[in-house]
Each structure stands twice: as structure tokens, then as C-alpha cells.
Coordinates of C-alpha atoms and ligand atoms in Angstrom, one line a residue:
X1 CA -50.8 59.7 22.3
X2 CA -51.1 56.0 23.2
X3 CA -52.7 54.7 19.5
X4 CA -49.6 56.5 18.0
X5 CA -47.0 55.0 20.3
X6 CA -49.6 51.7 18.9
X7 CA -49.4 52.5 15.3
X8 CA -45.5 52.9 15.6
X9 CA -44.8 49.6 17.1
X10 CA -47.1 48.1 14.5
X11 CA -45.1 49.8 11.6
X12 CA -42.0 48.5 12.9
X13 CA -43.1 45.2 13.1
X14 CA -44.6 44.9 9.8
X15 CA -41.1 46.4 8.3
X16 CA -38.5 44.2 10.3
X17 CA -41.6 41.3 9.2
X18 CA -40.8 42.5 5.3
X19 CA -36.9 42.4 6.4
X20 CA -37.1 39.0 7.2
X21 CA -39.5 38.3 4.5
X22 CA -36.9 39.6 1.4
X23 CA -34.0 37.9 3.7
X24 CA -35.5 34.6 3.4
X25 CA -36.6 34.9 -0.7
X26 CA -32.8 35.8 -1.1
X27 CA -32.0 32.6 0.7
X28 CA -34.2 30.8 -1.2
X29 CA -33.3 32.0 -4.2
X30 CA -29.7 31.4 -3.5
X31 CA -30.3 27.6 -1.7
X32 CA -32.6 26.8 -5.6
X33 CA -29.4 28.0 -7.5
X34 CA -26.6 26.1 -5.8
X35 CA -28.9 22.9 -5.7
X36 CA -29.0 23.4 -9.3
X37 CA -25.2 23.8 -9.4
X38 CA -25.0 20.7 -7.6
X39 CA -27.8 18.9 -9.3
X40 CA -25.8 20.1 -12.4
X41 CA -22.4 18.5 -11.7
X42 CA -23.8 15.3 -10.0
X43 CA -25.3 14.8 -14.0
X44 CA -22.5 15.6 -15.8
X45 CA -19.8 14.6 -13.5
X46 CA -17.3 12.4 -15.3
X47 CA -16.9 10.1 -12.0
X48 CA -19.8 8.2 -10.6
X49 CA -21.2 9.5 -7.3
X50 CA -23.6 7.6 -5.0
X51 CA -25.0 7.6 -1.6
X52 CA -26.2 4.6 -0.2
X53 CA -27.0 3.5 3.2
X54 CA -25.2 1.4 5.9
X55 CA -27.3 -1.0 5.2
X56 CA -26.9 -1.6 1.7
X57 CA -29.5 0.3 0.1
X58 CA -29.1 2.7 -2.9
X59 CA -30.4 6.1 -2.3
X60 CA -28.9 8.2 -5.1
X61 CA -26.8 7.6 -8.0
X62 CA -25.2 10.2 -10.8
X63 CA -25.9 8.9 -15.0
X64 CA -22.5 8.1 -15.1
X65 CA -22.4 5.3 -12.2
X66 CA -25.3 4.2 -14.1
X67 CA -23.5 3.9 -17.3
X68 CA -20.6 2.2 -15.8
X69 CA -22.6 -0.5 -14.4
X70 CA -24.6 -0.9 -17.4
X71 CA -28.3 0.2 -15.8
X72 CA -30.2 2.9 -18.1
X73 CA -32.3 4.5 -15.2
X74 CA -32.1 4.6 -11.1
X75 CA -35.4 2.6 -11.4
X76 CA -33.3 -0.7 -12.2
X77 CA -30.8 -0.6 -9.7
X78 CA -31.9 0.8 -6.4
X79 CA -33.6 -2.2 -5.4
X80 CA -29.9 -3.2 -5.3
X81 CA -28.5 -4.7 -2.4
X82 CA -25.3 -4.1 -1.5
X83 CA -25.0 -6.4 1.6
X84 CA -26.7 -9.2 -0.1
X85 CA -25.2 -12.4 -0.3
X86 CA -23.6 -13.2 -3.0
X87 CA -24.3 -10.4 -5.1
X88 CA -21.0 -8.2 -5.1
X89 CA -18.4 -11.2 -4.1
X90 CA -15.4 -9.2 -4.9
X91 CA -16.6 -6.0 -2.8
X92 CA -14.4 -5.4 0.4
X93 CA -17.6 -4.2 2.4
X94 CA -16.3 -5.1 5.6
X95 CA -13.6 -3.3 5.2
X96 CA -15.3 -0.2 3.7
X97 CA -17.8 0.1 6.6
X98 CA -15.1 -0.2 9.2
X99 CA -12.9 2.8 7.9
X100 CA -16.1 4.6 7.2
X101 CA -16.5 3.8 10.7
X102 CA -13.7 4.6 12.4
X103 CA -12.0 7.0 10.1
X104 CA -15.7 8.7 8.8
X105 CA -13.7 8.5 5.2
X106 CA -12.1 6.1 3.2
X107 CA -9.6 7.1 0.4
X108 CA -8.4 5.2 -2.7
X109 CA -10.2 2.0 -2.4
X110 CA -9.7 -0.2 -5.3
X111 CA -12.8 -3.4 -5.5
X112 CA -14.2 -5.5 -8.4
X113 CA -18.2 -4.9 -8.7
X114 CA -20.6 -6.6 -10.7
X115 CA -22.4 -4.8 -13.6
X116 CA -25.8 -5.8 -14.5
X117 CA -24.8 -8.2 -17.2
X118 CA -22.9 -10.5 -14.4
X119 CA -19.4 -8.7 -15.9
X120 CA -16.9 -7.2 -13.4
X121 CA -15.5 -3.5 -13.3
X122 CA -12.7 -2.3 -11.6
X123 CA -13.5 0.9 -9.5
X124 CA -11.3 3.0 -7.2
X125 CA -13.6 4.7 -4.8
X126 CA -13.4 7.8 -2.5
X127 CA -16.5 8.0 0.5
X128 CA -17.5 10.0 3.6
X129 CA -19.5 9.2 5.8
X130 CA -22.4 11.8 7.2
X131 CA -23.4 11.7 10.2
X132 CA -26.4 13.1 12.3
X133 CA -25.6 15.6 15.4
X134 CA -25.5 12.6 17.7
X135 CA -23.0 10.6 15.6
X136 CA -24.9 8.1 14.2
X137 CA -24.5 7.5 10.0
X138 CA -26.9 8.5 8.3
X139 CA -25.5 7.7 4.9
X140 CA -22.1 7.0 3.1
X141 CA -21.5 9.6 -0.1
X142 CA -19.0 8.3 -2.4
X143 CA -17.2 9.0 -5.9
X144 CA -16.6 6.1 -8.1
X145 CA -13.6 6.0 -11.0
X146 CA -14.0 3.0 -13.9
X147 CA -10.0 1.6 -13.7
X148 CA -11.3 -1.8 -15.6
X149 CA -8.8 -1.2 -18.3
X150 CA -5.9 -0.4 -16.4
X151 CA -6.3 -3.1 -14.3
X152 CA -6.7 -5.5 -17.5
X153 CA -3.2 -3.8 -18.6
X154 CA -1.9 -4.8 -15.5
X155 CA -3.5 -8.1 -15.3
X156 CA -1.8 -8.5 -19.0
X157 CA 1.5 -7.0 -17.8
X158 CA 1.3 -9.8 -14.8
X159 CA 0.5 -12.6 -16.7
X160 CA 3.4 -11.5 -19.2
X161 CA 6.3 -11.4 -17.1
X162 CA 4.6 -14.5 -14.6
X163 CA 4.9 -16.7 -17.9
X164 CA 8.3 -15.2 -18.9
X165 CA 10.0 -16.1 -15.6
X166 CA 8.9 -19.1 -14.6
X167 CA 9.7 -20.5 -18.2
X168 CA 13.5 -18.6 -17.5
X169 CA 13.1 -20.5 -14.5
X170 CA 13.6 -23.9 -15.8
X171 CA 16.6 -23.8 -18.5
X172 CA 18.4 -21.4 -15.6
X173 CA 18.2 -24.1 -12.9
X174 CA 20.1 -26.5 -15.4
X175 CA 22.8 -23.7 -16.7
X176 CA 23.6 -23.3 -12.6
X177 CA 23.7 -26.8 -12.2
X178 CA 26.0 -27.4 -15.1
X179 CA 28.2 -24.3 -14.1
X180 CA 28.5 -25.9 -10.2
X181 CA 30.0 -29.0 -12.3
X182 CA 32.1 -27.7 -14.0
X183 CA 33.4 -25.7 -11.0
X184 CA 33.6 -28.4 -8.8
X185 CA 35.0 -31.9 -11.1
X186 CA 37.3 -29.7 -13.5
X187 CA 40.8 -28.9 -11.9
X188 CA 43.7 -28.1 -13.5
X189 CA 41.8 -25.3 -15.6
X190 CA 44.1 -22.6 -16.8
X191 CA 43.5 -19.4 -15.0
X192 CA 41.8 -17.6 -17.4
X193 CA 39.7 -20.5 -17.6
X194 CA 38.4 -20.7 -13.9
X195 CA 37.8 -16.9 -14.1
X196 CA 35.5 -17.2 -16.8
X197 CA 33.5 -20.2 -15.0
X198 CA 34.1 -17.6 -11.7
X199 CA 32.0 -15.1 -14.1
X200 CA 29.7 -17.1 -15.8
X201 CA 28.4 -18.5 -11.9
X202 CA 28.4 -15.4 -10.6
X203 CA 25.7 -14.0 -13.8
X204 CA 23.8 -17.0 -13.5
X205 CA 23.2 -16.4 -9.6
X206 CA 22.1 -13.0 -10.8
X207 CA 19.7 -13.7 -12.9
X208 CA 18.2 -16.5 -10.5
X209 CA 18.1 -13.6 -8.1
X210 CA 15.9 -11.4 -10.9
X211 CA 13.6 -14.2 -11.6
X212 CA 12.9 -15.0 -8.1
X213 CA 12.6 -11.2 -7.3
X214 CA 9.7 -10.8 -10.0
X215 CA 7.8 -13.9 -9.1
X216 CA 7.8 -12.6 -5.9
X217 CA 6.4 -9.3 -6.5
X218 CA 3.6 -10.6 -8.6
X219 CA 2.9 -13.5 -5.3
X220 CA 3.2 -10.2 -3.3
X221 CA 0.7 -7.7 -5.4
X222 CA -2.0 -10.4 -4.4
X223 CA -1.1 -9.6 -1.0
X224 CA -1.3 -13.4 0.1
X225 CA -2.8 -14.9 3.2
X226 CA 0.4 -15.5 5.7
X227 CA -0.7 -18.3 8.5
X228 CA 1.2 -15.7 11.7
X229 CA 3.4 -17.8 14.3
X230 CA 5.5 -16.9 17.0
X231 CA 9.0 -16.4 16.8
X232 CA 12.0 -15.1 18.6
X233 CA 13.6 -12.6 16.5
X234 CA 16.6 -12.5 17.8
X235 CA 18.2 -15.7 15.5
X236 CA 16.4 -14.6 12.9
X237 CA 18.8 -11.8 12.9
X238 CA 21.7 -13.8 13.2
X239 CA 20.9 -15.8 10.1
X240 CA 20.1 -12.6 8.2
X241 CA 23.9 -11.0 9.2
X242 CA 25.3 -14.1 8.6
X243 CA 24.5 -14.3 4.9
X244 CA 26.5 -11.6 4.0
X245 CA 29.6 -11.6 6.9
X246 CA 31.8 -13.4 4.0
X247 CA 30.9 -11.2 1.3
X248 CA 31.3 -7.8 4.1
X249 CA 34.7 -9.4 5.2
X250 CA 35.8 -9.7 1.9
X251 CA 35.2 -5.7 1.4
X252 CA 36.7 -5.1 5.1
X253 CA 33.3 -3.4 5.8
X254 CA 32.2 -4.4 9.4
X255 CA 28.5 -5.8 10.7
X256 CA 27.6 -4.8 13.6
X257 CA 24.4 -6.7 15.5
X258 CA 23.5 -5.0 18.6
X259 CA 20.4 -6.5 20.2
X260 CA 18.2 -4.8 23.2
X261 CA 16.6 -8.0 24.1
X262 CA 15.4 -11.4 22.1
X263 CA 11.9 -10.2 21.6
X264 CA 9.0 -13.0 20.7
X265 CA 7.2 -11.8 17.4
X266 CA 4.3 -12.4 15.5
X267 CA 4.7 -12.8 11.8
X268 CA 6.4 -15.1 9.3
X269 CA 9.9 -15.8 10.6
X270 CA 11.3 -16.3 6.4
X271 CA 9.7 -13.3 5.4
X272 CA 11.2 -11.5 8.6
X273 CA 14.4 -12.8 7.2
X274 CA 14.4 -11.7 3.5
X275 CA 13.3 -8.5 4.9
X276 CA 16.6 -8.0 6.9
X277 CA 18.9 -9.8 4.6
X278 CA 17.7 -7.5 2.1
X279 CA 18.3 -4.4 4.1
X280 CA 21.5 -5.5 5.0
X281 CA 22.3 -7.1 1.8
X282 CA 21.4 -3.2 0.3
X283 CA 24.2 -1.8 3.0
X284 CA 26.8 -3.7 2.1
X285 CA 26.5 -2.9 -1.8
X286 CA 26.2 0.7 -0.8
X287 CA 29.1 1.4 1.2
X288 CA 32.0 1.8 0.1
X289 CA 34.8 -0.9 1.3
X290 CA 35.5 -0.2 5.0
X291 CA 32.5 0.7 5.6
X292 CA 29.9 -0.5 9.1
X293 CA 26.4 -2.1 9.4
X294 CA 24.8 -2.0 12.1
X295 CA 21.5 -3.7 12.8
X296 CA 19.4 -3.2 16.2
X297 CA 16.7 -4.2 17.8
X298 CA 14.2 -1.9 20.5
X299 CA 10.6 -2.1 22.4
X300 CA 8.5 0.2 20.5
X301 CA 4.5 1.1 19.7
X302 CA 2.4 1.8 17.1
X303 CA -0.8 3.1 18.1
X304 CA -0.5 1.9 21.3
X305 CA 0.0 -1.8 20.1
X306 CA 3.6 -2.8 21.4
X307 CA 5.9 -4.0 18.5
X308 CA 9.8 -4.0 17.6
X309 CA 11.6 -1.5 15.7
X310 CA 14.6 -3.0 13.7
X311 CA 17.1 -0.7 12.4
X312 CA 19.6 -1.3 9.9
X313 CA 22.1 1.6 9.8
X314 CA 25.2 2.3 7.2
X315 CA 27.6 4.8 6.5
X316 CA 27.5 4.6 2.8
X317 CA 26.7 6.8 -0.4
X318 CA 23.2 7.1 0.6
X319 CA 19.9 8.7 -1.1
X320 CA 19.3 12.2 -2.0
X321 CA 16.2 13.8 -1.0
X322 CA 14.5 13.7 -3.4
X323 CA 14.3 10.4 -4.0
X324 CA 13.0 9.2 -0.7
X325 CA 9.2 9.3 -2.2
X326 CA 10.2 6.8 -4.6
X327 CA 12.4 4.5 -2.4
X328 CA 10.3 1.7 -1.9
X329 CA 8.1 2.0 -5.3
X330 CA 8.6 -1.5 -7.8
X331 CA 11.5 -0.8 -10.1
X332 CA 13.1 2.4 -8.6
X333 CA 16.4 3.0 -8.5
X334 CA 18.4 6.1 -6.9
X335 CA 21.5 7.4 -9.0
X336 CA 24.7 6.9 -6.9
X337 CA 28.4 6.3 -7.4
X338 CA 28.4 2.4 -6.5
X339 CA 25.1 2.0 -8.3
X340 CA 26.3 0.9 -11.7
X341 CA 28.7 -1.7 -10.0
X342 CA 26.2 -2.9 -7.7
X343 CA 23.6 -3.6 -10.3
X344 CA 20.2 -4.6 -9.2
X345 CA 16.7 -4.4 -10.4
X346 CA 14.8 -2.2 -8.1
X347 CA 12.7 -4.6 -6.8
X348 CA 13.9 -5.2 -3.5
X349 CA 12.7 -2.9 -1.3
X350 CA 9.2 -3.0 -2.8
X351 CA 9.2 -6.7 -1.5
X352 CA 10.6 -5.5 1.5
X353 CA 8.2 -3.1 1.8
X354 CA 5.5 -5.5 0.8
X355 CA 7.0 -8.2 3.1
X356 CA 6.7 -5.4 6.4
X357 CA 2.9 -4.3 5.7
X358 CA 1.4 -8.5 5.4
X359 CA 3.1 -8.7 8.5
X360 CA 0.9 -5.6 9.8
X361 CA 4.1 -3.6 10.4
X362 CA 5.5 -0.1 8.8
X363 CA 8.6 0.4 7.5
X364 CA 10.5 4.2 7.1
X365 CA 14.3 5.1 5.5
X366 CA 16.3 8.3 6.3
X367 CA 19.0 8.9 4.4
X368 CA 21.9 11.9 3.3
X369 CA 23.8 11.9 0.4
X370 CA 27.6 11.2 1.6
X371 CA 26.6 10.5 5.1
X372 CA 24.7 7.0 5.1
X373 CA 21.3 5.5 5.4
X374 CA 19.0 4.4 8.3
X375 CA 16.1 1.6 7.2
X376 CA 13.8 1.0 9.7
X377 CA 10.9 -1.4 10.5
X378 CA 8.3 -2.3 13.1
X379 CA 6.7 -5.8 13.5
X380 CA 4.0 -6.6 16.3
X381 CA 5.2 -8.2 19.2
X382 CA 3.6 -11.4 20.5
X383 CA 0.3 -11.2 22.0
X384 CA 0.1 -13.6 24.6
X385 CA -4.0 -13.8 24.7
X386 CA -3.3 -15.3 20.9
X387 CA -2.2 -18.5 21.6
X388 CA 0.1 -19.0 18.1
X389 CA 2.5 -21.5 17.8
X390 CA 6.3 -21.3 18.7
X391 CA 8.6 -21.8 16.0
X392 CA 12.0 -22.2 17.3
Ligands
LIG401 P1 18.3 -2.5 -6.1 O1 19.3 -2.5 -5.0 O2 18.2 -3.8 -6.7 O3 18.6 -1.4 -7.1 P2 16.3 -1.9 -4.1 O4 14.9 -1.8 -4.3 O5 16.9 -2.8 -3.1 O6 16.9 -2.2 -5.5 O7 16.8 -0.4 -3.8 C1 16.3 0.7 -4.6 C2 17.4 1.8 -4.6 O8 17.4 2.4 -3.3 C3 18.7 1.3 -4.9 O9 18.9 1.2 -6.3 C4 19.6 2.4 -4.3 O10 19.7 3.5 -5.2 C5 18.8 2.8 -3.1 N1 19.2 2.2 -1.8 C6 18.7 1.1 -1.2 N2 19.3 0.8 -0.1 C7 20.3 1.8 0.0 C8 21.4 2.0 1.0 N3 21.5 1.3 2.1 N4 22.2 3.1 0.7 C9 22.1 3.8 -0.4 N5 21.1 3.6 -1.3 C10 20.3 2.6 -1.1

């Protein structure tokens, strides 16, 4: 009776053992075919993919990364280092490891790297960061695109219209200086006469307005340096409204400043000025005449850093929906009834735009069609620890 009960339980063991058995060949079977998918597609991707170490070391890399950086086999470039001085100068690293860091991804990077032959490529990169059950990164796993020759057709683009406006630059500064002239030392001019000049000064500002515009998106695309100082926003404000109270008067529309408090920034106080003369120099053109601006001033946070939120508000045409996306992208410009009459370039609220994030603030519109438009921006308030310098 016993040595069957035996026999039984040994059966069973042996089949749930043969279970297990053919469970794990299936697994097996299926882990060997999606390895080969994978080692399929890493082969013949069309991007590059890599994964290297946090310290700098080159563990894998796909044919195509290869290719791009001129390298026939692994063999010649995993000895590689990426932290190394010197030998990937235009490479943001720093800034790569930190949002791998922080963020465990970093999307869209654009950097220069060096190919074997010395040569630089232009890459936009995508990575991850995997981690180990405690946290710790084990590796970073990226996906490389070659953008070299858009970037040269930008470069060429650049360069292009760099050369074409500062040699406009010159032969406009003496037509405006000629036109003032005549403005000021010729009286007695027949009517018709003075509204021509009246014209002719007013096209000329224009197009000093365009030129300046494009130099300063091209400065801007390099994202320059900006030496931060402290600065009381408050005047700053004032000086912005007051550029265009005579023009707003004028068109009986009304600008309105309302401020919560004369808050001490950090940032460039010029650049804080464009950015608000622009925004109100944008409500003014489109609103129709007795129309109001009004600009304000609050306490806010961004991620728990304190900064100000400046608003500048109209009740104008304003912006259909959908072309918020595109509001603040170089050479956009929204269909509208005043648009025509206003004229402009589309530049300005890219520079704006531009103008906000080198001062490490964000910047955000709402808008209806009909109703009127709301432009807002944050800047970081002063930090006291940082010991900047007062500009007053
Ligand atoms: P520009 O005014 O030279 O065309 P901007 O970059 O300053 O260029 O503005 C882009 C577009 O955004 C404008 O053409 C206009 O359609 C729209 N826009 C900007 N500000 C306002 C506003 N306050 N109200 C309505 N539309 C606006």
C-alpha cells in the first residue's frame, strides 16, 4: 500500500519536473528569438544606437553609429573615451549626465562629436538611463541621428542672411540720417511734400526694425552667455509702457500698468525690457483703436524657485486656436484683420521667447479670437545668497 502511495508521488514529481522542463525550453526558445529580433534591428537600424557607461566607456554600438563616425569595426572605437579631455570638445556631457540623472532620459539633444578623422558631425540624440533595483546607473542606452547636413544648411542659411543684414545695415543708417535732415532743416515744404518724407521715415524705421530683428535671432540661436545682475523691475516696466503711450494715445487705446510690488530680479534688465516693449508693442498693433493694455506684475514659483509672473493683457483681435503651437516659432505669423496693416516680420516673439528662456524663465500666451490675448512670463527673483550687483 505504502510503495504505491511511493511510486505515485514519484510520478508526479517526475511529470510536474517534465512540466517545468518544456516550460523553460519554450522560454528559451522564445528569449533566443526576440534576442535575435533585437540583435536584428540594432544591425540594421537606420539610427545609431549605443550604450556606454557613466563613466565614459563604450560598451555597445550598432554598424550604423560606426559608419557615422567613420570606424569600420567596434574593435577601433571602444577604447574610446567619452569623458576624456579634450577628445569630444563640443559634447554637452555635463549636461547629458545631469538629465540622465535627474530626469533618467534625455530627449532631443543636439551636440557636435568628433569622427575618427578629427571631422565633426552633428547628432541629435535620444537616451535612458537603466538602472539596477537599488537605483544606481548601470548604463546610459541611447539612439543617435546624423543632422550634419541640416545643420550645414542652417549654418549656410545663417551666414547668408548675417552678411545680408549687416551690409543693409550700413547704407540704411545713412538713408535715416539723410531723411532726419531733410525733416528737420527743410520748412516750407508743400504738403504733399512733408507727407512723402513723413512716409519715407516711417519705411526706413521699418526696415531698421527688420534688420535689427534678424541680427538678433541669429545672436540669439547661439544662445549667448548673459553676465545676470540685479534689478528692480518695476522701472523697467515703466520704460517699456512708455515707448509706446504716444503711439497708444494717438489710437485712444489705453495702457494700463498695475504693479503688485517693485520686485528685485535676476536677469538682464535690456533684455527684460525688449521683452515687455515687445509684448506691449504686439497689443497695441492688435487692438483695434480704443482698445486697453494692461501689464502686471505678481509673486509666483516655478518649481519651487520663487520668480515673477508679468502679464501683458489686451482686448484685441486675438489668435485662433490653432495657431497657439506656432506662436512663438521664428517667422510665424497668425492671420487676422489688423495683420496686413500692422505688418511685421514674425520674429518678435521668437526673440521674446528667446529673450525669457537665457534668462532661465518660461513664457505662455492664451488667446480667443474676438476676445483678446494674455502673454505671460516668469523671471527668477533675486536670490539673496548670490551676491549680484544692483543696477539701478
Ligand atoms: P509680428 O508682429 O512681427 O508679425 P510677432 O512674432 O511679434 O511678429 O507675432 C507673431 C504673430 O502673433 C503676429 O503676426 C500675430 O498674428 C500674433 N500676435 C502676437 N501678439 C498678438 C496679440 N497681442 N494679439 C493678437 N495677435 C498677436
Amino acid at each position: 500500500m505504502d510503495k504505491i502511495a511511493i511510486k505515485n508521488d514519484q510520478d508526479y514529481e517526475i511529470s510536474i519536473l517534465r512540466e517545468r522542463i518544456s516550460e523553460l525550453e519554450g522560454l528559451t526558445e522564445r528569449l533566443r528569438q526576440s534576442e535575435e529580433r533585437y540583435r536584428y534591428f540594432f544591425e540594421t537600424s537606420p539610427v545609431g544606437i549605443y550604450r556606454t557607461t557613466p563613466e565614459g566607456r563604450i560598451l555597445l554600438c550598432n554598424q550604423r553609429l560606426l559608419d557615422m563616425l567613420g570606424y569600420d569595426s567596434f574593435e577601433g572605437i571602444k577604447d574610446r573615451d567619452l569623458e576624456g579631455d579634450g577628445s569630444e570638445p563640443y559634447y554637452p556631457r555635463a549636461r547629458f549626465k545631469q538629465l540622465l540623472k535627474i530626469k533618467g532620459e534625455a530627449e532631443i539633444l543636439e551636440a557636435a562629436w568628433i569622427k575618427k578623422d578629427g571631422s565633426i558631425i552633428y547628432v541629435r540624440e535620444n537616451a535612458r538611463a537603466v538602472k539596477d533595483k537599488n537605483g544606481e546607473i548601470i548604463y546610459y542606452e541611447g539612439r543617435v541621428e546624423d543632422i550634419t547636413e541640416r545643420k550645414n544648411l542652417e549654418q549656410a542659411k545663417e551666414d547668408f542672411i548675417s552678411t545680408a543684414a549687416h551690409e543693409l545695415r550700413t547704407p540704411l543708417t545713412s538713408l535715416q540720417g539723410y531723411l532726419a535732415l531733410l525733416d528737420k532743416e527743410h520748412h516750407g515744404l508743400a504738403d504733399k511734400e512733408q507727407a512723402y518724407i513723413n512716409k519715407l521715415v516711417k519705411a526706413a524705421h521699418r526696415l531698421h526694425e527688420i534688420v535689427e530683428d534678424l541680427l538678433s535671432v541669429i545672436r540669439l540661436d547661439h544662445r549667448p552667455n548673459v553676465d545676470l545682475v540685479a534689478f528692480q523691475l518695476e522701472p523697467v516696466m515703466e520704460e517699456a509702457a512708455n515707448e509706446w503711450r504716444l503711439k497708444a494715445k494717438e489710437e485712444r487705446k489705453s495702457i494700463i500698468l498695475e504693479t503688485q510690488g517693485d520686485y528685485v530680479i535676476q536677469g538682464e534688465p535690456e533684455y527684460t525690457k525688449k521683452i515687455i516693449s515687445n509684448l506691449i508693442g504686439n497689443a497695441v498693433k492688435y487692438t483695434e483703436n480704443g482698445g486697453t493694455i494692461r501689464i502686471t506684475n505678481s509673486r509666483s514659483a516655478d518649481d519651487n524657485q520663487p520668480m515673477v509672473l508679468v502679464t501683458v493683457e489686451d482686448n484685441g483681435v486675438g489668435i485662433a486656436k490653432e495657431h497657439h503651437q506656432d506662436i512663438f516659432t521664428k517667422f510665424f505669423r497668425a492671420p487676422n484683420p489688423l495683420s496686413v496693416k500692422a505688418g511685421g516680420t514674425g520674429l518678435g516673439l521668437y526673440i521674446v521667447r528667446q529673450l525669457v528662456e537665457i534668462q532661465h524663465g518660461r513664457i505662455w500666451m492664451e488667446s480667443e479670437r474676438g476676445v483678446g490675448s494674455k502673454f505671460s512670463f516668469t523671471l527668477p527673483l533675486l536670490d539673496k545668497s548670490r551676491q549680484l550687483p544692483l543696477i539701478q
